[in-house]
Amino acid sequence: MKPTALPQIQDFVISAITKTSPLMGQLALAESTRAVTTGNERLTPVEQLDIYREQFWLRHTGALEEDFVSVARLIGADAFHTLCASYIKAHPPQSYTLRDLGDRFAEFVSCTAPYKDDALLCDLCHVEWAFVEAFDAADAAPISAQKIAATPEDAWPNAVLALHPSMRLLTLRYPAHDVRITARTGDETSDAPLVRPPAQDTWLVVFRGPDTLKFIDIERDAFMLLSKLHAGTPLGLACEQTVTELGLSEAAFQAAVGAWFSSWTQWGWVTDLIV
Amino acid sequence: MGFRERHRIPDLGVGVGFRLPHYATVLGDKPPMDWFEVISENFMVEGGKPLENLTALSASYRVVPHGVSMSIGGSAPLSPVYLDRLQKVLERIAPPWFSDHLCWGGTASLNAHELLPLPMNAEVVRHVVERIKRVQDRFSVPFALENVSSYMAFQASSMQEFEFVCEVAEKSDSGILFDVNNIYVSYRNHGTDPMAYVDAIPKDRVVQIHLAGHTEKDRYVLDTHAGHVRDEVWDLYRRTIEKLGAVSTLVEWDDDIPEWDVLAAEAGKARALRNDILAKQPSTVTPASEGRA
Ligand SMILES: [Fe+2]
């Protein structure tokens, strides 16, 4: 049957150009393509369509390769391309921008054999994506000293801290951020396998500073409080829960928390206090 | 009154695309350049460096946004999120016009991030015109569509490409971004007569011209925006300026992007050629001078 309506033609083209292998070997498809595209003296109808198929995979695999450099380096180019193809099949690109293409990559890898059991690889996917998200997240100015000073003491326990929109909090089983740096410095196209570091629980914050993307691994206790605040828990309750869950003494917590907050404000993480 | 006149479309001279490898040079040194085109989608983000760079660029140069993902010929509804974000870009830089491509990019369930060609017939003209009108209703900035290069032709087409481009522009009352390299690529891939194409384009609708390089493959020509503009495309450009007069021209270079000086020299070559032709046309406006900044 010859599709003439635009939606039919477009559905047909999309189903063809998203196939992972060349269209020329697919007989049934060659037949139906003849009803859609004309071909010319140099190219058959299916060869014309195949140019777009090839570009589709080059473009999308290329975009993922840019966003997940260290992942590609860790498993090698061939395995990465196969992984990309299964990811794109499972989560076809829907956003208008390629920027969003990898938004479910970490989740996909974390539940896809054989990679789901590779904790370093899963961590790396999360770290790489955190940098993508932090890059163009909304802007926010750090909280002013006046605002802090003007907040009455009894308002603090119920206050919710607004944190910088670029902040991404990651609990990792490996220092994946170090591996990312190794993969992204020097020759990015190098085929040399990356060295796998030993496992080490890591609490990482990726964020955007005034000029560049930054990351810092902070101590577990601070990370726990920060996570609660990041989730919007009021300050008083977040502190109480942290003390209880960590089994800390009130005194030990009080001794530490001041230094945490001073670092967090210094890094521009706290942008507002919602009383 | 024609489209250009009605919308007071300025002649910006000859510019280049604003691309990542040149950000530091352009924003730091502010080299002479008539104007810049930016890919709209790269700046349709929440915050961070992209928006800072766009603001800085538009403080020193005239900037025109050029989209790749509106999918004006798609069957899926135009994305409200997309249009909202585009609106913010337009508000940020207040351009004299904005553009996208006369193509489609995917279906409701998949965005191929590709400038896919449309079957060219009366039904598709109606479909596209209706969608262009909705875009025009939404934005106060004049809207132009670019002719795309293509590697396939549809059985369902019943018009020549230039007829299709002209009819869509006339019926929707939109501008045309005339990509001279794409016309050459279409000629090589489909045998369309490029000179007839240039001759058919309504002079008063063309708001901008694109020049770019392409790549020769075994049995077709790929529109890669890589390398220098080819001689055959310069010939077409000459013919285009002879016909259209002083139309803003933009050199696109997106793959194997060269040093700034090489790109600026390519724009300089276009500027010299354009000035030369315009100088022989006493009735046209004075050629644009070397750019701001
Ligand atoms: Fe173009």
Coordinates of C-alpha atoms and ligand atoms in Angstrom, one line a residue:
Chain A
M1 CA 0.0 0.0 0.0
K2 CA 1.3 3.5 -0.8
P3 CA 1.1 5.9 2.1
T4 CA 0.1 9.3 0.9
A5 CA -1.0 11.1 4.1
L6 CA 1.8 13.0 5.9
P7 CA 1.5 11.2 9.3
Q8 CA 1.7 7.8 7.7
I9 CA 4.8 8.8 5.7
Q10 CA 6.4 10.3 8.7
D11 CA 5.7 7.2 10.9
F12 CA 7.2 5.0 8.2
V13 CA 10.3 7.1 7.8
I14 CA 10.9 7.2 11.6
S15 CA 10.4 3.5 12.0
A16 CA 12.9 2.9 9.2
I17 CA 15.7 5.4 10.2
T18 CA 15.7 4.1 13.8
K19 CA 16.5 0.5 12.8
T20 CA 19.9 -0.5 14.1
S21 CA 21.1 -2.3 11.0
P22 CA 21.4 -1.2 7.3
L23 CA 18.0 -1.2 5.5
M24 CA 19.5 -2.6 2.4
G25 CA 19.5 -6.1 3.7
Q26 CA 15.8 -6.0 4.8
L27 CA 13.7 -7.3 1.9
A28 CA 10.2 -6.5 3.2
L29 CA 11.4 -3.0 4.0
A30 CA 12.9 -2.4 0.6
E31 CA 9.5 -3.2 -0.9
S32 CA 7.6 -0.8 1.3
T33 CA 10.2 1.9 0.9
R34 CA 9.7 1.9 -2.9
A35 CA 6.2 3.1 -2.2
V36 CA 7.5 6.1 -0.2
T37 CA 10.8 7.3 -1.7
T38 CA 11.7 7.6 -5.3
G39 CA 15.4 6.8 -5.5
N40 CA 17.4 8.0 -8.4
E41 CA 20.0 6.8 -10.9
R42 CA 22.6 6.5 -8.1
L43 CA 20.6 5.5 -5.1
T44 CA 17.8 3.0 -4.6
P45 CA 14.8 4.2 -2.5
V46 CA 16.1 2.2 0.5
E47 CA 19.6 3.6 0.1
Q48 CA 18.2 7.1 0.2
L49 CA 16.4 6.3 3.5
D50 CA 19.5 4.6 4.8
I51 CA 21.5 7.8 4.7
Y52 CA 19.1 9.2 7.3
R53 CA 19.3 6.0 9.4
E54 CA 23.1 6.2 9.5
Q55 CA 23.0 9.9 10.5
F56 CA 20.4 9.1 13.2
W57 CA 22.7 6.6 14.9
L58 CA 25.9 8.7 14.4
R59 CA 24.2 11.8 15.9
H60 CA 22.6 10.1 18.9
T61 CA 25.5 7.8 19.8
G62 CA 27.8 10.8 19.3
A63 CA 25.8 12.9 21.8
L64 CA 25.9 10.2 24.4
E65 CA 29.6 9.7 23.8
E66 CA 30.2 13.4 24.6
D67 CA 28.1 13.3 27.7
F68 CA 29.4 9.9 29.0
V69 CA 33.1 10.1 28.0
S70 CA 34.3 8.1 31.0
V71 CA 31.7 5.4 30.6
A72 CA 32.7 4.9 27.0
R73 CA 36.4 4.7 28.0
L74 CA 35.6 2.2 30.8
I75 CA 33.8 -0.3 28.7
G76 CA 35.4 0.4 25.3
A77 CA 33.9 2.0 22.1
D78 CA 32.2 -1.1 20.7
A79 CA 30.5 -2.1 23.9
F80 CA 29.5 1.5 24.5
H81 CA 27.9 1.8 21.0
T82 CA 25.9 -1.4 21.6
L83 CA 24.8 0.0 25.0
C84 CA 23.8 3.2 23.4
A85 CA 21.7 1.4 20.8
S86 CA 19.8 -0.6 23.4
Y87 CA 19.3 2.6 25.5
I88 CA 17.9 4.5 22.5
K89 CA 15.7 1.6 21.6
A90 CA 14.4 1.5 25.2
H91 CA 14.2 5.3 25.6
P92 CA 13.8 6.9 22.2
P93 CA 14.8 10.6 22.1
Q94 CA 11.7 12.7 22.8
S95 CA 13.0 16.1 23.8
Y96 CA 13.6 18.8 21.3
T97 CA 17.2 19.0 22.4
L98 CA 20.0 16.4 22.4
R99 CA 21.0 17.9 25.7
D100 CA 18.3 15.7 27.3
L101 CA 19.2 12.5 25.5
G102 CA 21.0 10.9 28.4
D103 CA 18.5 11.8 31.1
R104 CA 17.6 8.1 31.7
F105 CA 21.0 6.6 30.8
A106 CA 22.2 6.1 34.4
E107 CA 18.8 4.5 35.4
F108 CA 18.9 2.3 32.3
V109 CA 22.5 1.1 32.9
S110 CA 21.7 0.5 36.5
C111 CA 19.1 -2.1 35.6
T112 CA 20.6 -3.6 32.4
A113 CA 22.7 -6.8 32.4
P114 CA 25.7 -7.1 32.5
Y115 CA 26.3 -3.5 33.5
K116 CA 23.9 -3.3 36.4
D117 CA 26.3 -5.3 38.6
D118 CA 29.2 -3.0 37.7
A119 CA 28.9 -0.4 40.5
L120 CA 31.8 1.8 39.2
L121 CA 30.1 2.0 35.8
C122 CA 26.8 2.9 37.3
D123 CA 28.4 5.5 39.5
L124 CA 30.2 7.0 36.5
C125 CA 26.9 7.3 34.6
H126 CA 25.4 9.3 37.5
V127 CA 28.4 11.5 37.9
E128 CA 28.6 12.3 34.2
W129 CA 24.9 13.2 34.1
A130 CA 25.2 15.3 37.2
F131 CA 27.7 17.5 35.3
V132 CA 25.4 17.8 32.3
E133 CA 22.5 18.9 34.5
A134 CA 24.6 21.3 36.6
F135 CA 26.0 23.0 33.5
D136 CA 22.8 24.8 32.5
A137 CA 20.6 24.6 35.6
A138 CA 18.9 27.8 36.7
D139 CA 21.0 30.6 38.2
A140 CA 20.6 31.8 41.8
A141 CA 22.6 34.3 43.8
P142 CA 24.0 33.3 47.2
I143 CA 22.0 34.3 50.2
S144 CA 23.0 37.8 51.6
A145 CA 24.5 38.3 55.0
Q146 CA 21.7 40.8 55.7
K147 CA 19.0 38.1 55.0
I148 CA 20.8 35.8 57.5
A149 CA 21.1 38.5 60.0
A150 CA 17.5 39.6 59.6
T151 CA 16.1 36.1 60.3
P152 CA 14.9 35.9 63.9
E153 CA 16.4 33.1 65.9
D154 CA 13.1 31.4 66.6
A155 CA 12.3 31.3 62.9
W156 CA 15.3 29.1 62.0
P157 CA 14.0 25.7 63.1
N158 CA 11.0 25.9 60.7
A159 CA 12.9 27.6 57.9
V160 CA 13.6 25.7 54.7
L161 CA 16.9 26.4 53.0
A162 CA 16.9 27.0 49.2
L163 CA 20.0 25.5 47.7
H164 CA 21.6 26.3 44.4
P165 CA 19.6 24.8 41.6
S166 CA 22.7 23.3 40.0
M167 CA 23.6 21.1 43.0
R168 CA 23.5 17.4 42.4
L169 CA 24.0 15.1 45.4
L170 CA 25.4 11.7 44.7
T171 CA 26.0 8.7 47.0
L172 CA 28.6 6.6 45.3
R173 CA 30.4 3.3 46.0
Y174 CA 33.5 4.3 44.1
P175 CA 35.4 7.6 43.7
A176 CA 33.9 7.8 40.2
H177 CA 34.6 11.5 39.9
D178 CA 38.4 10.8 39.9
V179 CA 37.9 8.3 37.1
R180 CA 35.9 10.9 35.2
I181 CA 38.8 13.3 35.5
T182 CA 41.3 10.8 34.2
A183 CA 39.0 10.0 31.3
R184 CA 38.5 13.6 30.4
T185 CA 42.0 14.8 30.7
G186 CA 44.7 14.1 28.2
D187 CA 43.6 12.2 25.1
E188 CA 39.9 11.7 25.3
T189 CA 40.0 9.5 22.2
S190 CA 42.6 7.2 23.7
D191 CA 41.7 3.5 23.8
A192 CA 43.8 2.8 26.8
P193 CA 41.6 1.1 29.4
L194 CA 40.9 3.2 32.5
V195 CA 42.3 2.0 35.8
R196 CA 39.5 0.9 38.1
P197 CA 40.0 2.3 41.6
P198 CA 39.2 0.3 44.7
A199 CA 35.7 0.7 46.1
Q200 CA 35.3 3.6 48.5
D201 CA 32.0 5.0 49.8
T202 CA 31.9 8.6 48.5
W203 CA 29.4 11.4 49.0
L204 CA 29.7 13.8 46.1
V205 CA 28.2 17.2 45.4
V206 CA 28.4 18.5 41.8
F207 CA 27.6 22.1 41.4
R208 CA 28.2 25.2 39.3
G209 CA 30.5 27.8 40.8
P210 CA 30.7 31.4 39.5
D211 CA 32.9 30.3 36.6
T212 CA 33.1 26.6 36.3
L213 CA 31.5 23.3 37.2
K214 CA 32.8 22.0 40.5
F215 CA 32.6 18.9 42.6
I216 CA 33.5 18.1 46.1
D217 CA 33.3 14.9 48.1
I218 CA 32.1 15.8 51.6
E219 CA 31.9 13.7 54.8
R220 CA 29.0 11.4 55.2
D221 CA 27.5 13.2 58.2
A222 CA 27.4 16.5 56.4
F223 CA 26.0 14.9 53.3
M224 CA 23.2 13.3 55.3
L225 CA 22.1 16.7 56.6
L226 CA 22.6 18.3 53.2
S227 CA 20.4 15.7 51.5
K228 CA 17.6 16.3 53.9
L229 CA 17.8 20.1 53.4
H230 CA 18.0 19.5 49.6
A231 CA 14.8 17.5 49.8
G232 CA 13.1 20.5 51.5
T233 CA 13.0 19.3 55.1
P234 CA 12.9 22.2 57.6
L235 CA 16.2 23.0 59.2
G236 CA 15.2 21.9 62.8
L237 CA 13.7 18.6 61.7
A238 CA 16.6 17.9 59.3
C239 CA 19.1 18.4 62.2
E240 CA 17.1 16.2 64.6
Q241 CA 16.8 13.4 62.1
T242 CA 20.5 13.6 61.2
V243 CA 21.5 13.3 64.9
T244 CA 19.2 10.4 65.5
E245 CA 20.1 8.5 62.3
L246 CA 23.8 8.9 62.8
G247 CA 23.6 8.2 66.6
L248 CA 25.6 11.4 67.2
S249 CA 25.7 13.2 70.5
E250 CA 24.1 16.6 70.5
A251 CA 27.5 18.2 71.3
A252 CA 29.3 16.4 68.5
F253 CA 26.7 17.5 66.0
Q254 CA 26.7 21.1 67.3
A255 CA 30.5 21.2 67.0
A256 CA 30.4 20.1 63.4
V257 CA 27.4 21.8 62.0
G258 CA 28.8 25.4 62.2
A259 CA 31.7 24.5 60.0
W260 CA 29.5 22.7 57.5
F261 CA 27.3 25.7 57.1
S262 CA 30.1 28.1 56.8
S263 CA 31.6 26.0 53.9
W264 CA 28.2 25.6 52.3
T265 CA 27.6 29.4 52.2
Q266 CA 31.1 30.0 51.1
W267 CA 30.6 27.7 48.1
G268 CA 27.4 29.6 47.2
W269 CA 25.1 26.6 48.0
V270 CA 22.7 28.4 50.2
T271 CA 20.7 30.9 48.1
D272 CA 17.7 31.7 50.3
L273 CA 15.9 31.0 53.6
I274 CA 12.2 30.4 53.3
V275 CA 10.7 31.3 56.7
Chain B
M1 CA 4.7 46.4 0.4
G2 CA 7.0 43.3 0.5
F3 CA 7.8 41.2 3.5
R4 CA 11.3 42.7 4.0
E5 CA 10.0 46.3 3.8
R6 CA 6.9 45.7 5.9
H7 CA 8.9 44.1 8.7
R8 CA 11.9 46.5 8.3
I9 CA 14.3 43.6 7.9
P10 CA 17.7 45.2 8.1
D11 CA 20.8 44.2 6.1
L12 CA 23.2 43.1 8.7
G13 CA 26.1 42.5 6.3
V14 CA 28.0 39.2 6.5
G15 CA 28.2 37.2 9.7
V16 CA 29.1 33.8 11.0
G17 CA 27.6 31.2 13.3
F18 CA 28.5 31.5 17.0
R19 CA 30.2 28.2 17.8
L20 CA 31.8 26.8 21.0
P21 CA 35.5 26.8 19.8
H22 CA 35.3 30.6 19.2
Y23 CA 33.4 31.6 22.4
A24 CA 36.6 32.8 24.1
T25 CA 37.9 34.7 21.1
V26 CA 34.6 36.3 20.3
L27 CA 33.6 37.3 23.8
G28 CA 37.1 38.1 24.9
D29 CA 38.6 40.0 21.9
K30 CA 35.4 41.1 20.3
P31 CA 36.9 40.8 16.8
P32 CA 35.2 42.7 13.9
M33 CA 32.2 40.8 12.6
D34 CA 29.0 42.2 11.1
W35 CA 26.7 39.8 13.0
F36 CA 26.2 36.4 14.5
E37 CA 23.7 33.6 14.3
V38 CA 23.1 31.3 17.2
I39 CA 21.4 28.0 17.3
S40 CA 18.3 28.8 19.4
E41 CA 18.1 25.4 21.1
N42 CA 21.6 25.8 22.6
F43 CA 20.3 28.7 24.6
M44 CA 16.8 27.4 25.5
V45 CA 18.1 26.4 28.9
E46 CA 17.5 27.5 32.5
G47 CA 20.7 29.3 33.2
G48 CA 24.5 29.0 33.5
K49 CA 27.1 29.8 30.9
P50 CA 25.0 29.5 27.8
L51 CA 22.7 32.4 28.9
E52 CA 25.7 34.4 30.1
N53 CA 27.4 34.0 26.8
L54 CA 24.3 34.9 24.8
T55 CA 23.8 38.0 26.8
A56 CA 27.4 39.0 26.4
L57 CA 27.3 38.3 22.7
S58 CA 24.2 40.4 22.1
A59 CA 25.8 43.3 24.0
S60 CA 28.5 43.6 21.4
Y61 CA 26.9 42.3 18.2
R62 CA 23.6 41.9 16.4
V63 CA 22.4 38.3 17.0
V64 CA 19.8 36.3 15.2
P65 CA 18.5 33.0 16.6
H66 CA 18.2 30.0 14.2
G67 CA 16.3 26.9 15.3
V68 CA 16.7 23.3 14.3
S69 CA 13.9 21.6 16.3
M70 CA 10.6 23.4 15.8
S71 CA 9.5 20.7 13.3
I72 CA 7.2 23.0 11.5
G73 CA 6.3 20.2 9.1
G74 CA 5.7 17.6 11.7
S75 CA 2.4 15.9 12.4
A76 CA 2.7 16.0 16.1
P77 CA 1.4 19.2 17.7
L78 CA 3.9 22.1 18.1
S79 CA 5.5 21.7 21.5
P80 CA 4.3 24.4 23.9
V81 CA 7.4 23.9 26.1
Y82 CA 9.6 24.5 23.0
L83 CA 7.7 27.7 22.1
D84 CA 7.8 29.0 25.6
R85 CA 11.6 28.5 25.8
L86 CA 12.1 30.0 22.4
Q87 CA 10.1 33.0 23.5
K88 CA 12.6 33.6 26.3
V89 CA 15.5 33.6 23.8
L90 CA 13.7 36.1 21.7
E91 CA 13.0 38.3 24.7
R92 CA 16.7 38.1 25.7
I93 CA 18.2 39.3 22.5
A94 CA 15.3 41.1 20.7
P95 CA 16.4 40.0 17.2
P96 CA 15.2 41.5 13.9
W97 CA 13.9 38.1 12.8
F98 CA 14.2 34.4 13.8
S99 CA 14.3 31.3 11.7
D100 CA 13.9 27.5 11.6
H101 CA 13.8 25.0 8.8
L102 CA 11.1 24.0 6.3
C103 CA 11.2 20.4 7.4
W104 CA 10.1 18.0 10.1
G105 CA 12.1 16.4 12.9
G106 CA 10.1 13.4 14.3
T107 CA 6.8 12.1 15.5
A108 CA 4.9 12.5 18.7
S109 CA 6.9 9.6 20.2
L110 CA 10.4 10.2 18.8
N111 CA 12.5 13.2 17.9
A112 CA 15.1 12.3 15.3
H113 CA 17.0 15.6 15.7
E114 CA 17.2 15.6 11.9
L115 CA 16.1 18.1 9.3
L116 CA 13.9 15.7 7.4
P117 CA 12.5 16.7 4.1
L118 CA 8.8 17.0 3.5
P119 CA 6.8 15.5 0.7
M120 CA 6.0 18.5 -1.5
N121 CA 2.4 18.7 -2.5
A122 CA -0.7 21.0 -1.9
E123 CA -1.8 19.0 1.2
V124 CA 1.5 19.5 2.9
V125 CA 1.6 23.2 1.9
R126 CA -1.7 23.6 3.7
H127 CA -0.5 21.7 6.8
V128 CA 2.7 23.7 7.1
V129 CA 1.1 27.0 6.4
E130 CA -1.5 26.5 9.2
R131 CA 1.3 25.7 11.6
I132 CA 3.4 28.7 10.6
K133 CA 0.5 30.9 11.2
R134 CA 0.2 29.6 14.7
V135 CA 3.9 30.4 15.3
Q136 CA 3.4 33.9 13.8
D137 CA 0.4 34.5 16.1
R138 CA 2.5 33.6 19.1
F139 CA 5.6 35.8 18.4
S140 CA 5.8 39.4 17.3
V141 CA 9.3 38.9 15.7
P142 CA 9.2 38.1 11.9
F143 CA 9.7 34.4 11.2
A144 CA 11.6 32.9 8.3
L145 CA 12.0 29.3 7.1
E146 CA 15.1 27.8 5.5
N147 CA 15.1 25.4 2.5
V148 CA 16.8 22.2 3.7
S149 CA 19.2 19.9 1.9
S150 CA 18.0 16.4 1.4
Y151 CA 19.0 12.9 0.4
M152 CA 15.7 11.4 -0.5
A153 CA 12.7 12.4 -2.6
F154 CA 9.1 11.3 -1.9
Q155 CA 6.7 9.5 -4.2
A156 CA 4.0 11.8 -2.7
S157 CA 5.7 14.9 -4.0
S158 CA 4.0 16.7 -6.9
M159 CA 5.9 20.0 -6.8
Q160 CA 9.4 21.2 -7.5
E161 CA 11.3 22.2 -4.3
F162 CA 11.4 25.9 -5.3
E163 CA 7.6 25.9 -5.9
F164 CA 7.0 24.3 -2.6
V165 CA 9.3 26.8 -0.7
C166 CA 7.7 29.8 -2.5
E167 CA 4.2 28.6 -2.0
V168 CA 4.6 28.0 1.7
A169 CA 6.2 31.4 2.1
E170 CA 3.6 33.3 0.1
K171 CA 0.6 31.5 1.7
S172 CA 1.8 31.9 5.2
D173 CA 3.3 35.3 4.6
S174 CA 6.6 34.3 6.2
G175 CA 10.2 35.1 5.3
I176 CA 12.7 32.8 3.6
L177 CA 16.2 31.9 4.8
F178 CA 17.8 31.1 1.5
D179 CA 20.5 28.5 1.9
V180 CA 22.6 28.6 -1.2
N181 CA 24.6 25.5 -0.3
N182 CA 21.5 23.5 0.3
I183 CA 20.3 24.4 -3.2
Y184 CA 23.5 23.1 -4.5
V185 CA 23.2 19.9 -2.5
S186 CA 19.7 19.4 -3.8
Y187 CA 20.9 19.9 -7.3
R188 CA 23.6 17.3 -6.8
N189 CA 21.3 14.8 -5.1
H190 CA 18.0 15.4 -7.0
G191 CA 19.0 17.2 -10.2
T192 CA 17.0 20.3 -9.4
D193 CA 18.2 23.3 -11.5
P194 CA 19.9 25.6 -9.0
M195 CA 19.8 28.7 -11.2
A196 CA 16.0 28.2 -11.8
Y197 CA 15.7 27.9 -8.1
V198 CA 17.5 31.3 -7.5
D199 CA 15.4 32.9 -10.2
A200 CA 12.1 31.7 -8.7
I201 CA 12.7 32.9 -5.2
P202 CA 10.6 36.1 -4.4
K203 CA 13.1 38.8 -3.8
D204 CA 11.1 40.6 -1.1
R205 CA 10.8 37.5 1.1
V206 CA 14.4 36.6 1.6
V207 CA 15.6 37.9 5.0
Q208 CA 18.9 36.0 5.1
I209 CA 21.2 33.8 3.1
H210 CA 23.3 30.8 4.3
L211 CA 26.6 29.8 2.9
A212 CA 28.4 26.6 4.0
G213 CA 30.6 23.8 2.9
H214 CA 29.5 20.3 2.1
T215 CA 31.1 16.8 1.7
E216 CA 31.2 14.7 -1.4
K217 CA 30.3 11.1 -0.8
D218 CA 30.4 8.3 -3.3
R219 CA 27.0 8.7 -4.7
Y220 CA 25.6 11.7 -3.0
V221 CA 26.5 15.0 -1.4
L222 CA 26.2 15.4 2.4
D223 CA 25.4 18.8 3.9
T224 CA 28.1 18.7 6.6
H225 CA 28.8 22.4 7.0
A226 CA 32.4 21.4 7.0
G227 CA 35.2 23.0 5.0
H228 CA 35.3 26.0 2.8
V229 CA 32.3 27.1 0.7
R230 CA 32.8 25.4 -2.7
D231 CA 33.3 27.3 -5.9
E232 CA 30.0 26.2 -7.4
V233 CA 28.3 27.6 -4.3
W234 CA 30.1 30.9 -4.6
D235 CA 28.8 31.1 -8.2
L236 CA 25.3 30.6 -6.9
Y237 CA 25.8 33.1 -4.2
R238 CA 26.9 35.7 -6.8
R239 CA 23.8 35.0 -8.8
T240 CA 21.7 35.2 -5.6
I241 CA 23.1 38.6 -4.6
E242 CA 22.7 39.9 -8.1
K243 CA 19.1 39.1 -7.9
L244 CA 18.2 39.8 -4.3
G245 CA 20.5 42.8 -3.5
A246 CA 21.8 43.5 0.0
V247 CA 20.6 40.5 2.0
S248 CA 22.2 39.6 5.3
T249 CA 24.5 36.6 4.7
L250 CA 25.8 34.1 7.2
V251 CA 28.6 31.5 6.9
E252 CA 27.8 28.3 8.7
W253 CA 30.8 26.1 9.7
D254 CA 29.8 23.3 12.1
D255 CA 32.1 20.4 11.5
D256 CA 35.9 20.4 11.7
I257 CA 35.5 24.0 12.9
P258 CA 38.6 26.0 12.0
E259 CA 40.4 28.7 13.8
W260 CA 38.6 32.0 14.2
D261 CA 40.8 33.7 11.5
V262 CA 39.9 31.1 8.9
L263 CA 36.2 31.5 9.6
A264 CA 36.4 35.3 9.6
A265 CA 38.3 35.1 6.3
E266 CA 35.5 33.0 4.8
A267 CA 33.0 35.7 5.9
G268 CA 35.4 38.3 4.5
K269 CA 35.4 36.6 1.1
A270 CA 31.6 36.6 1.1
R271 CA 31.6 40.3 2.1
A272 CA 34.0 41.3 -0.6
L273 CA 32.0 39.4 -3.3
R274 CA 28.8 40.9 -2.0
N275 CA 30.2 44.4 -1.9
D276 CA 31.6 44.0 -5.4
I277 CA 28.2 43.0 -6.8
L278 CA 26.3 45.6 -4.8
A279 CA 28.7 48.3 -6.0
K280 CA 27.6 47.6 -9.5
Q281 CA 24.0 48.0 -8.6
P282 CA 23.6 51.8 -8.0
S283 CA 20.0 51.5 -7.0
T284 CA 20.6 49.3 -4.0
V285 CA 21.4 50.5 -0.5
T286 CA 25.0 51.1 0.5
P287 CA 26.9 47.9 1.3
A288 CA 27.2 47.2 5.0
S289 CA 30.5 48.2 6.5
E290 CA 32.8 46.0 8.7
G291 CA 30.9 45.0 11.8
R292 CA 30.4 46.4 15.2
A293 CA 32.7 45.8 18.1
Ligands
FE1 FE 21.6 26.5 6.5

